[in-house]
mmCIF file of C-alpha atoms in Angstrom:
data_model
loop_
_atom_site.group_PDB
_atom_site.id
_atom_site.type_symbol
_atom_site.label_atom_id
_atom_site.label_comp_id
_atom_site.label_asym_id
_atom_site.label_seq_id
_atom_site.Cartn_x
_atom_site.Cartn_y
_atom_site.Cartn_z
ATOM 1 C CA MET Q 1 21.487 14.574 2.506
ATOM 2 C CA VAL Q 2 22.817 16.852 -0.262
ATOM 3 C CA ASP Q 3 22.945 19.771 2.187
ATOM 4 C CA LEU Q 4 24.828 17.672 4.758
ATOM 5 C CA VAL Q 5 27.445 16.679 2.188
ATOM 6 C CA ARG Q 6 27.837 20.252 0.967
ATOM 7 C CA THR Q 7 28.133 21.574 4.543
ATOM 8 C CA ALA Q 8 30.798 18.996 5.358
ATOM 9 C CA ALA Q 9 32.702 19.843 2.180
ATOM 10 C CA ALA Q 10 32.623 23.552 3.051
ATOM 11 C CA GLN Q 11 33.919 22.888 6.559
ATOM 12 C CA MET Q 12 36.738 20.710 5.227
ATOM 13 C CA ALA Q 13 37.699 23.571 2.922
ATOM 14 C CA GLY Q 14 37.768 25.977 5.863
ATOM 15 C CA GLN Q 15 34.686 27.877 4.753
ATOM 16 C CA GLN Q 16 31.982 29.075 7.119
ATOM 17 C CA THR Q 17 29.143 28.824 4.608
ATOM 18 C CA MET Q 18 28.401 26.842 1.512
ATOM 19 C CA ALA Q 19 28.722 28.374 -1.895
ATOM 20 C CA PRO Q 20 25.297 28.734 -3.507
ATOM 21 C CA LEU Q 21 24.224 26.027 -5.895
ATOM 22 C CA PRO Q 22 24.353 26.877 -9.577
ATOM 23 C CA LYS Q 23 21.080 27.049 -11.422
ATOM 24 C CA PRO Q 24 20.150 23.607 -12.752
ATOM 25 C CA GLU Q 25 20.686 22.660 -16.347
ATOM 26 C CA ALA Q 26 17.679 21.708 -18.443
ATOM 27 C CA PRO Q 27 16.311 18.204 -17.773
ATOM 28 C CA LEU Q 28 15.861 15.680 -20.578
ATOM 29 C CA LEU Q 29 12.240 14.720 -21.138
ATOM 30 C CA ARG Q 30 11.785 11.104 -22.227
ATOM 31 C CA GLU Q 31 9.616 10.122 -25.160
ATOM 32 C CA THR Q 32 6.314 8.530 -24.175
ATOM 33 C CA THR Q 33 3.088 7.257 -25.707
ATOM 34 C CA SER Q 34 0.873 8.276 -22.795
ATOM 35 C CA PRO Q 35 0.101 11.581 -21.058
ATOM 36 C CA PHE Q 36 -0.181 9.508 -17.898
ATOM 37 C CA ALA Q 37 3.450 8.363 -18.004
ATOM 38 C CA ILE Q 38 5.650 11.466 -18.178
ATOM 39 C CA ASN Q 39 9.282 10.839 -17.121
ATOM 40 C CA TRP Q 40 12.550 12.732 -17.446
ATOM 41 C CA MET Q 41 16.262 12.590 -16.745
ATOM 42 C CA GLY Q 42 16.782 15.005 -13.878
ATOM 43 C CA ALA Q 43 19.291 17.810 -13.509
ATOM 44 C CA ALA Q 44 22.224 17.195 -11.148
ATOM 45 C CA VAL Q 45 21.369 20.073 -8.799
ATOM 46 C CA GLY Q 46 17.632 20.170 -9.422
ATOM 47 C CA ARG Q 47 15.576 20.183 -6.217
ATOM 48 C CA SER Q 48 12.157 19.919 -7.839
ATOM 49 C CA TYR Q 49 10.482 20.118 -11.228
ATOM 50 C CA ASP Q 50 7.510 21.784 -12.893
ATOM 51 C CA VAL Q 51 5.701 20.192 -15.847
ATOM 52 C CA GLU Q 52 4.072 22.351 -18.519
ATOM 53 C CA ARG Q 53 1.532 21.433 -21.192
ATOM 54 C CA ALA Q 54 0.499 23.182 -24.409
ATOM 55 C CA ALA Q 55 -1.760 22.535 -27.381
ATOM 56 C CA SER Q 56 1.044 23.459 -29.816
ATOM 57 C CA PRO Q 57 4.825 22.937 -29.728
ATOM 58 C CA THR Q 58 5.421 26.671 -29.245
ATOM 59 C CA GLY Q 59 2.873 27.287 -26.486
ATOM 60 C CA PRO Q 60 1.282 29.041 -24.771
ATOM 61 C CA TRP Q 61 2.342 26.842 -21.838
ATOM 62 C CA THR Q 62 0.320 25.985 -18.728
ATOM 63 C CA VAL Q 63 1.885 24.538 -15.583
ATOM 64 C CA VAL Q 64 0.096 21.246 -14.870
ATOM 65 C CA GLY Q 65 2.485 19.818 -12.275
ATOM 66 C CA ARG Q 66 4.430 21.720 -9.609
ATOM 67 C CA ASP Q 67 7.301 20.941 -7.247
ATOM 68 C CA ILE Q 68 7.673 17.317 -8.311
ATOM 69 C CA SER Q 69 10.556 15.399 -6.762
ATOM 70 C CA ASP Q 70 12.537 12.737 -8.596
ATOM 71 C CA ALA Q 71 14.429 11.672 -5.458
ATOM 72 C CA VAL Q 72 14.136 7.912 -5.966
ATOM 73 C CA ASN Q 73 17.204 5.746 -5.433
ATOM 74 C CA GLU Q 74 16.356 3.110 -8.020
ATOM 75 C CA TRP Q 75 14.219 4.459 -10.840
ATOM 76 C CA ASN Q 76 12.603 2.232 -13.453
ATOM 77 C CA PRO Q 77 10.807 4.290 -16.142
ATOM 78 C CA GLU Q 78 9.199 1.097 -17.471
ATOM 79 C CA THR Q 79 7.102 0.697 -14.325
ATOM 80 C CA MET Q 80 7.329 4.030 -12.473
ATOM 81 C CA VAL Q 81 5.912 7.431 -13.370
ATOM 82 C CA LEU Q 82 7.054 10.871 -12.239
ATOM 83 C CA PHE Q 83 3.974 12.704 -13.536
ATOM 84 C CA ARG Q 84 0.470 11.747 -14.663
ATOM 85 C CA ASP Q 85 -1.618 14.387 -16.384
ATOM 86 C CA ASP Q 86 -5.226 14.958 -15.345
ATOM 87 C CA TYR Q 87 -7.514 12.798 -17.494
ATOM 88 C CA ARG Q 88 -10.416 15.178 -16.925
ATOM 89 C CA GLN Q 89 -8.531 18.075 -18.550
ATOM 90 C CA LEU Q 90 -7.638 16.215 -21.751
ATOM 91 C CA GLN Q 91 -9.701 15.547 -24.873
ATOM 92 C CA LEU Q 92 -9.538 12.128 -26.462
ATOM 93 C CA GLY Q 93 -7.767 12.149 -29.826
ATOM 94 C CA HIS Q 94 -5.991 15.480 -29.272
ATOM 95 C CA THR Q 95 -2.214 15.890 -29.333
ATOM 96 C CA TYR Q 96 -0.546 17.621 -26.394
ATOM 97 C CA TYR Q 97 2.967 18.959 -25.912
ATOM 98 C CA TYR Q 98 4.990 18.763 -22.713
ATOM 99 C CA ARG Q 99 8.178 20.241 -21.323
ATOM 100 C CA VAL Q 100 9.728 20.320 -17.846
ATOM 101 C CA THR Q 101 11.949 22.728 -15.906
ATOM 102 C CA ALA Q 102 14.213 22.082 -12.911
ATOM 103 C CA LYS Q 103 14.380 24.381 -9.873
ATOM 104 C CA ASN Q 104 16.550 25.006 -6.838
ATOM 105 C CA GLU Q 105 17.187 27.922 -4.477
ATOM 106 C CA SER Q 106 19.355 29.650 -7.097
ATOM 107 C CA GLY Q 107 16.733 29.709 -9.802
ATOM 108 C CA ARG Q 108 15.101 27.788 -12.604
ATOM 109 C CA SER Q 109 16.597 25.938 -15.558
ATOM 110 C CA ALA Q 110 15.821 26.527 -19.176
ATOM 111 C CA PRO Q 111 12.936 24.361 -20.408
ATOM 112 C CA SER Q 112 13.661 20.814 -21.447
ATOM 113 C CA ASN Q 113 13.108 19.418 -24.891
ATOM 114 C CA VAL Q 114 9.469 19.293 -26.008
ATOM 115 C CA ILE Q 115 7.661 15.993 -26.599
ATOM 116 C CA SER Q 116 4.286 15.393 -28.211
ATOM 117 C CA VAL Q 117 1.730 12.840 -27.033
ATOM 118 C CA GLN Q 118 -1.594 11.931 -28.622
ATOM 119 C CA HIS Q 119 -4.235 11.160 -26.022
ATOM 120 C CA SER Q 120 -5.778 7.880 -27.188
ATOM 121 C CA GLU Q 121 -6.601 6.146 -23.885
ATOM 122 C CA GLU Q 122 -10.343 6.088 -23.304
ATOM 123 C CA ASN Q 123 -11.418 5.437 -19.744
ATOM 124 C CA GLN Q 124 -13.122 2.091 -19.227
ATOM 125 C CA PRO Q 125 -15.281 1.147 -16.235
ATOM 126 C CA PRO Q 126 -13.808 -1.213 -13.653
ATOM 127 C CA VAL Q 127 -14.389 -4.922 -14.288
ATOM 128 C CA VAL Q 128 -16.000 -6.606 -11.275
ATOM 129 C CA THR Q 129 -15.922 -10.324 -10.491
ATOM 130 C CA LEU Q 130 -18.366 -11.731 -7.936
ATOM 131 C CA GLU Q 131 -19.963 -15.086 -7.213
ATOM 132 C CA PRO Q 132 -23.656 -14.942 -8.188
ATOM 133 C CA ALA Q 133 -25.053 -16.887 -5.216
ATOM 134 C CA LEU Q 134 -24.119 -17.863 -1.659
ATOM 135 C CA THR Q 135 -25.852 -19.861 1.070
ATOM 136 C CA THR Q 136 -25.454 -19.553 4.832
ATOM 137 C CA THR Q 137 -27.340 -19.729 8.113
ATOM 138 C CA GLN Q 138 -28.263 -16.850 10.380
ATOM 139 C CA ASP Q 139 -25.750 -17.814 13.070
ATOM 140 C CA GLN Q 140 -22.838 -17.952 10.618
ATOM 141 C CA GLY Q 141 -23.163 -14.804 8.550
ATOM 142 C CA VAL Q 142 -21.355 -14.879 5.220
ATOM 143 C CA GLU Q 143 -17.945 -13.984 3.869
ATOM 144 C CA LEU Q 144 -18.126 -11.696 0.837
ATOM 145 C CA THR Q 145 -15.255 -11.589 -1.623
ATOM 146 C CA ALA Q 146 -15.349 -9.392 -4.711
ATOM 147 C CA SER Q 147 -12.481 -8.507 -7.027
ATOM 148 C CA TRP Q 148 -12.025 -5.753 -9.579
ATOM 149 C CA GLN Q 149 -9.628 -4.588 -12.242
ATOM 150 C CA ASP Q 150 -9.252 -1.073 -13.609
ATOM 151 C CA ASP Q 151 -7.284 0.695 -16.332
ATOM 152 C CA GLY Q 152 -5.917 3.317 -13.930
ATOM 153 C CA LEU Q 153 -8.007 6.115 -15.448
ATOM 154 C CA PRO Q 154 -8.880 8.813 -14.604
ATOM 155 C CA SER Q 155 -6.567 8.022 -11.656
ATOM 156 C CA ARG Q 156 -5.355 4.983 -9.769
ATOM 157 C CA GLU Q 157 -7.951 5.532 -7.030
ATOM 158 C CA VAL Q 158 -11.033 3.307 -7.148
ATOM 159 C CA LYS Q 159 -13.705 3.460 -4.450
ATOM 160 C CA VAL Q 160 -15.493 0.228 -3.648
ATOM 161 C CA GLY Q 161 -18.518 -0.553 -1.524
ATOM 162 C CA TRP Q 162 -21.312 -2.984 -0.642
ATOM 163 C CA GLN Q 163 -25.011 -2.094 -0.511
ATOM 164 C CA HIS Q 164 -28.334 -3.765 0.218
ATOM 165 C CA ALA Q 165 -31.541 -2.086 -0.928
ATOM 166 C CA GLY Q 166 -34.160 -4.764 -0.265
ATOM 167 C CA ASP Q 167 -36.269 -5.725 2.748
ATOM 168 C CA GLY Q 168 -34.569 -6.994 5.886
ATOM 169 C CA GLN Q 169 -31.581 -5.604 7.676
ATOM 170 C CA VAL Q 170 -28.054 -6.490 6.576
ATOM 171 C CA HIS Q 171 -24.944 -5.552 8.529
ATOM 172 C CA PHE Q 172 -21.574 -5.268 6.771
ATOM 173 C CA CYS Q 173 -18.418 -5.437 8.849
ATOM 174 C CA HIS Q 174 -16.545 -3.222 6.380
ATOM 175 C CA ALA Q 175 -18.850 -1.977 3.632
ATOM 176 C CA ASP Q 176 -15.951 -0.119 1.967
ATOM 177 C CA ARG Q 177 -13.766 -3.196 1.396
ATOM 178 C CA ALA Q 178 -13.897 -5.739 -1.410
ATOM 179 C CA GLN Q 179 -13.529 -8.560 1.123
ATOM 180 C CA THR Q 180 -15.693 -8.377 4.223
ATOM 181 C CA ARG Q 181 -18.328 -10.211 6.232
ATOM 182 C CA ALA Q 182 -22.071 -9.637 6.482
ATOM 183 C CA TRP Q 183 -24.667 -10.876 8.932
ATOM 184 C CA PHE Q 184 -28.438 -10.873 8.878
ATOM 185 C CA THR Q 185 -31.190 -10.165 11.403
ATOM 186 C CA ALA Q 186 -33.559 -12.744 9.950
ATOM 187 C CA PRO Q 187 -33.605 -15.695 7.536
ATOM 188 C CA GLY Q 188 -34.464 -14.884 3.945
ATOM 189 C CA THR Q 189 -33.018 -14.031 0.557
ATOM 190 C CA TYR Q 190 -30.836 -10.950 0.252
ATOM 191 C CA ALA Q 191 -29.393 -9.188 -2.801
ATOM 192 C CA LEU Q 192 -26.014 -7.640 -1.950
ATOM 193 C CA THR Q 193 -24.462 -5.343 -4.538
ATOM 194 C CA PHE Q 194 -20.761 -4.577 -4.886
ATOM 195 C CA THR Q 195 -19.737 -1.432 -6.786
ATOM 196 C CA ALA Q 196 -16.339 -0.244 -8.005
ATOM 197 C CA ASP Q 197 -16.217 3.453 -8.977
ATOM 198 C CA ASP Q 198 -13.184 5.017 -10.694
ATOM 199 C CA GLY Q 199 -14.542 8.556 -10.306
ATOM 200 C CA LEU Q 200 -16.083 8.775 -13.778
ATOM 201 C CA LEU Q 201 -17.433 5.300 -14.473
ATOM 202 C CA LYS Q 202 -18.632 2.544 -12.193
ATOM 203 C CA SER Q 203 -19.522 -1.137 -12.394
ATOM 204 C CA SER Q 204 -21.686 -3.238 -10.104
ATOM 205 C CA LYS Q 205 -22.537 -6.883 -9.598
ATOM 206 C CA THR Q 206 -24.987 -8.512 -7.211
ATOM 207 C CA VAL Q 207 -24.738 -11.710 -5.209
ATOM 208 C CA THR Q 208 -27.902 -13.409 -3.938
ATOM 209 C CA VAL Q 209 -27.442 -14.711 -0.387
ATOM 210 C CA THR Q 210 -29.902 -17.291 0.912
ATOM 211 C CA VAL Q 211 -29.944 -17.235 4.719
ATOM 212 C CA GLY Q 212 -31.423 -20.178 6.603
ATOM 213 C CA GLU Q 213 -32.507 -20.550 10.219
ATOM 214 C CA ALA Q 214 -29.750 -20.524 12.806
ATOM 215 C CA ALA Q 215 -28.135 -23.942 13.173
ATOM 216 C CA GLY Q 216 -26.257 -23.029 16.341
ATOM 217 C CA ARG Q 217 -25.416 -20.227 18.700
ATOM 218 C CA ALA Q 218 -24.545 -16.948 17.004
ATOM 219 C CA PRO Q 219 -21.248 -15.282 17.944
ATOM 220 C CA ALA Q 220 -21.353 -12.192 20.128
ATOM 221 C CA ASP Q 221 -19.620 -10.245 17.357
ATOM 222 C CA PHE Q 222 -19.766 -11.203 13.678
ATOM 223 C CA CYS Q 223 -16.913 -8.885 12.729
ATOM 224 C CA ARG Q 224 -14.235 -9.011 15.413
ATOM 225 C CA TYR Q 225 -12.703 -11.956 17.207
ATOM 226 C CA HIS Q 226 -9.699 -12.471 19.437
ATOM 227 C CA GLY Q 227 -9.168 -16.097 20.270
ATOM 228 C CA GLU Q 228 -7.136 -17.754 22.962
ATOM 229 C CA VAL Q 229 -3.363 -17.387 22.849
ATOM 230 C CA TYR Q 230 -1.954 -20.881 22.331
ATOM 231 C CA GLY Q 231 1.578 -21.300 23.620
ATOM 232 C CA VAL Q 232 3.906 -24.169 22.852
ATOM 233 C CA ALA Q 233 2.716 -25.876 26.056
ATOM 234 C CA GLU Q 234 -0.751 -26.221 24.468
ATOM 235 C CA GLY Q 235 0.697 -27.744 21.302
ATOM 236 C CA ARG Q 236 1.513 -31.349 20.441
ATOM 237 C CA LEU Q 237 5.128 -31.871 19.397
ATOM 238 C CA THR Q 238 6.396 -34.170 16.668
ATOM 239 C CA VAL Q 239 10.158 -34.528 17.183
ATOM 240 C CA MET Q 240 12.344 -36.281 14.636
ATOM 241 C CA LYS Q 241 15.276 -38.282 15.984
ATOM 242 C CA SER Q 242 18.550 -36.433 15.564
ATOM 243 C CA ASP Q 243 22.012 -36.336 17.094
ATOM 244 C CA LYS Q 244 21.970 -32.543 17.266
ATOM 245 C CA ASP Q 245 19.610 -29.559 17.220
ATOM 246 C CA ALA Q 246 16.706 -31.546 18.659
ATOM 247 C CA LEU Q 247 13.362 -29.764 18.853
ATOM 248 C CA THR Q 248 12.983 -28.370 22.366
ATOM 249 C CA VAL Q 249 11.567 -25.467 24.370
ATOM 250 C CA GLY Q 250 14.219 -23.026 25.556
ATOM 251 C CA GLU Q 251 14.331 -21.087 28.798
ATOM 252 C CA ASP Q 252 12.911 -18.100 26.918
ATOM 253 C CA GLY Q 253 9.749 -20.055 26.071
ATOM 254 C CA PHE Q 254 10.482 -20.353 22.341
ATOM 255 C CA LEU Q 255 10.264 -23.754 20.655
ATOM 256 C CA GLY Q 256 12.944 -24.572 18.089
ATOM 257 C CA PRO Q 257 15.003 -24.848 16.054
ATOM 258 C CA PHE Q 258 12.971 -27.129 13.703
ATOM 259 C CA ALA Q 259 16.285 -28.286 12.233
ATOM 260 C CA ASN Q 260 15.016 -31.615 10.912
ATOM 261 C CA GLU Q 261 12.356 -32.152 8.260
ATOM 262 C CA GLY Q 262 9.259 -33.459 10.028
ATOM 263 C CA ASP Q 263 9.762 -31.456 13.226
ATOM 264 C CA LYS Q 264 6.492 -29.708 13.992
ATOM 265 C CA VAL Q 265 4.101 -28.424 16.626
ATOM 266 C CA SER Q 266 0.327 -28.880 16.256
ATOM 267 C CA TRP Q 267 -2.440 -26.857 17.875
ATOM 268 C CA GLN Q 268 -6.204 -27.286 17.993
ATOM 269 C CA VAL Q 269 -7.691 -23.798 17.693
ATOM 270 C CA GLN Q 270 -11.258 -22.526 17.606
ATOM 271 C CA ALA Q 271 -12.918 -20.254 15.047
ATOM 272 C CA PRO Q 272 -16.377 -18.679 15.531
ATOM 273 C CA TRP Q 273 -17.287 -18.913 11.830
ATOM 274 C CA SER Q 274 -15.932 -20.190 8.530
ATOM 275 C CA GLY Q 275 -13.798 -17.754 6.580
ATOM 276 C CA GLN Q 276 -10.658 -15.654 6.571
ATOM 277 C CA PHE Q 277 -8.772 -14.927 9.777
ATOM 278 C CA LEU Q 278 -5.386 -13.600 10.799
ATOM 279 C CA LEU Q 279 -2.918 -15.692 12.753
ATOM 280 C CA ASN Q 280 -0.801 -13.672 15.184
ATOM 281 C CA VAL Q 281 2.475 -15.580 15.373
ATOM 282 C CA THR Q 282 5.065 -14.784 18.047
ATOM 283 C CA PHE Q 283 8.389 -16.018 16.693
ATOM 284 C CA ASN Q 284 12.119 -15.585 17.084
ATOM 285 C CA GLY Q 285 14.443 -15.326 14.091
ATOM 286 C CA LYS Q 286 17.648 -14.867 16.081
ATOM 287 C CA TRP Q 287 19.510 -17.194 13.686
ATOM 288 C CA GLY Q 288 18.534 -15.144 10.649
ATOM 289 C CA GLY Q 289 15.565 -14.862 8.320
ATOM 290 C CA LYS Q 290 14.180 -18.237 7.264
ATOM 291 C CA GLN Q 291 11.378 -19.724 5.163
ATOM 292 C CA ASN Q 292 9.078 -22.175 6.935
ATOM 293 C CA SER Q 293 5.452 -23.278 6.673
ATOM 294 C CA PHE Q 294 2.105 -23.555 8.384
ATOM 295 C CA VAL Q 295 -0.410 -26.275 7.519
ATOM 296 C CA VAL Q 296 -4.121 -25.703 8.237
ATOM 297 C CA ASN Q 297 -6.422 -28.714 8.593
ATOM 298 C CA GLY Q 298 -4.092 -30.989 6.648
ATOM 299 C CA GLY Q 299 -3.981 -28.777 3.566
ATOM 300 C CA ALA Q 300 -1.013 -27.704 1.489
ATOM 301 C CA PRO Q 301 1.858 -26.038 3.367
ATOM 302 C CA GLN Q 302 1.542 -22.257 3.491
ATOM 303 C CA THR Q 303 5.072 -20.897 3.154
ATOM 304 C CA VAL Q 304 6.017 -17.859 5.232
ATOM 305 C CA ALA Q 305 9.193 -15.770 4.977
ATOM 306 C CA PHE Q 306 10.219 -14.978 8.553
ATOM 307 C CA PRO Q 307 12.585 -12.005 8.961
ATOM 308 C CA GLN Q 308 15.593 -11.934 11.234
ATOM 309 C CA THR Q 309 14.884 -10.665 14.767
ATOM 310 C CA ASP Q 310 16.705 -10.187 18.039
ATOM 311 C CA GLU Q 311 16.349 -12.744 20.837
ATOM 312 C CA GLN Q 312 13.149 -11.078 22.053
ATOM 313 C CA GLY Q 313 11.396 -11.978 18.800
ATOM 314 C CA GLN Q 314 8.395 -10.228 17.279
ATOM 315 C CA GLN Q 315 4.890 -10.847 15.920
ATOM 316 C CA LEU Q 316 3.888 -11.602 12.349
ATOM 317 C CA ARG Q 317 0.330 -11.697 10.987
ATOM 318 C CA ILE Q 318 -0.485 -14.463 8.533
ATOM 319 C CA PRO Q 319 -3.840 -14.825 6.686
ATOM 320 C CA VAL Q 320 -5.468 -18.237 7.140
ATOM 321 C CA THR Q 321 -8.772 -19.805 6.109
ATOM 322 C CA LEU Q 322 -10.540 -21.643 8.933
ATOM 323 C CA LYS Q 323 -13.798 -23.516 9.370
ATOM 324 C CA ALA Q 324 -16.289 -22.859 12.139
ATOM 325 C CA GLY Q 325 -15.352 -24.815 15.249
ATOM 326 C CA SER Q 326 -12.132 -26.749 15.770
ATOM 327 C CA ASN Q 327 -9.149 -26.439 13.414
ATOM 328 C CA GLN Q 328 -5.674 -27.960 13.448
ATOM 329 C CA ILE Q 329 -2.741 -25.669 12.751
ATOM 330 C CA ASP Q 330 0.736 -27.143 12.324
ATOM 331 C CA PHE Q 331 4.001 -25.243 12.217
ATOM 332 C CA GLY Q 332 7.258 -26.915 11.378
ATOM 333 C CA ARG Q 333 9.853 -27.816 8.839
ATOM 334 C CA PHE Q 334 8.111 -29.319 5.835
ATOM 335 C CA ALA Q 335 9.568 -30.267 2.440
ATOM 336 C CA GLY Q 336 11.453 -27.298 1.011
ATOM 337 C CA ASP Q 337 11.531 -25.371 4.296
ATOM 338 C CA TRP Q 338 14.715 -24.030 5.831
ATOM 339 C CA GLY Q 339 14.074 -24.759 9.492
ATOM 340 C CA TYR Q 340 16.092 -23.027 12.197
ATOM 341 C CA MET Q 341 13.235 -20.890 13.434
ATOM 342 C CA PHE Q 342 11.740 -20.498 16.920
ATOM 343 C CA ILE Q 343 8.055 -20.047 17.793
ATOM 344 C CA LYS Q 344 6.335 -19.138 21.043
ATOM 345 C CA SER Q 345 2.592 -18.791 20.438
ATOM 346 C CA ILE Q 346 -0.245 -18.289 17.969
ATOM 347 C CA GLU Q 347 -3.566 -16.457 18.230
ATOM 348 C CA VAL Q 348 -6.544 -16.414 15.834
ATOM 349 C CA VAL Q 349 -8.018 -12.939 15.279
ATOM 350 C CA ALA Q 350 -10.496 -11.162 13.003
ATOM 351 C CA GLU Q 351 -10.826 -7.387 12.783
#
């Protein structure tokens, strides 16, 4: 974008080529209390920046970050970080010194001001939360949900995974996700361990799953499911009396506009097991983005922010919790909703 503006300015001035950029001025390094939150005020013509670290305020200096861009439209130094030093290269309790230089095609700026930071953040292992025991039957499998928190050290990357080391075969749909499903080849008791690893330290917790004999027919696939597409013709309409904007199906197949509180469409949908699914919703927001709700099995309304679309509409995926077998899903204008939305179909999926 900068080059486009400069080219246009040169052409308006009758010049064939742009004048070279001046070398950038020195950036201003912000004070910080953490070597993992280094920020600066950039130079006006700086293309990229190098960060240097030293053990004393006079050097010698080592480049620890190269070619860093600060091209962010809205920058908040309270929550955003331009540079994080490498935890593995720092010693706890030591003081380090940093400076930064700006670069462009004409050269490099003088170094910025120097700041000092004492490294006092000791890496802690991730904290894992997991239910200690679950019960299911062989035909149902089980939904596994673990959660974890980490201090962001040595980096923001945390690897997670499920394991089973005992007798009997366990199948995980996604062993590398905190939330997944597992199914079992035989009844019994299984110890399933979830681990969160930050690269230096790890934490694990184990859930004991008691699996009973099959109580029904097992699904063909315990991990993936694509249900029937339910159009508005398969739904049951509840239409509130109104002099205008009555709930109706248009020639394009979309039901709307849900202008009156109480307008809704209800479907009976099937789920192969109890747990988390995704609801593929085909909708039309041709009258602008609106906030409306789904209700699953008579529960609390689940508010969804629908974006504006063209008249062709689009699909949105919404997480829902369903029980094995038949479920009722309502869409409409409930208390607090905006209405004026159009819907064509829903589909229950798991992937």
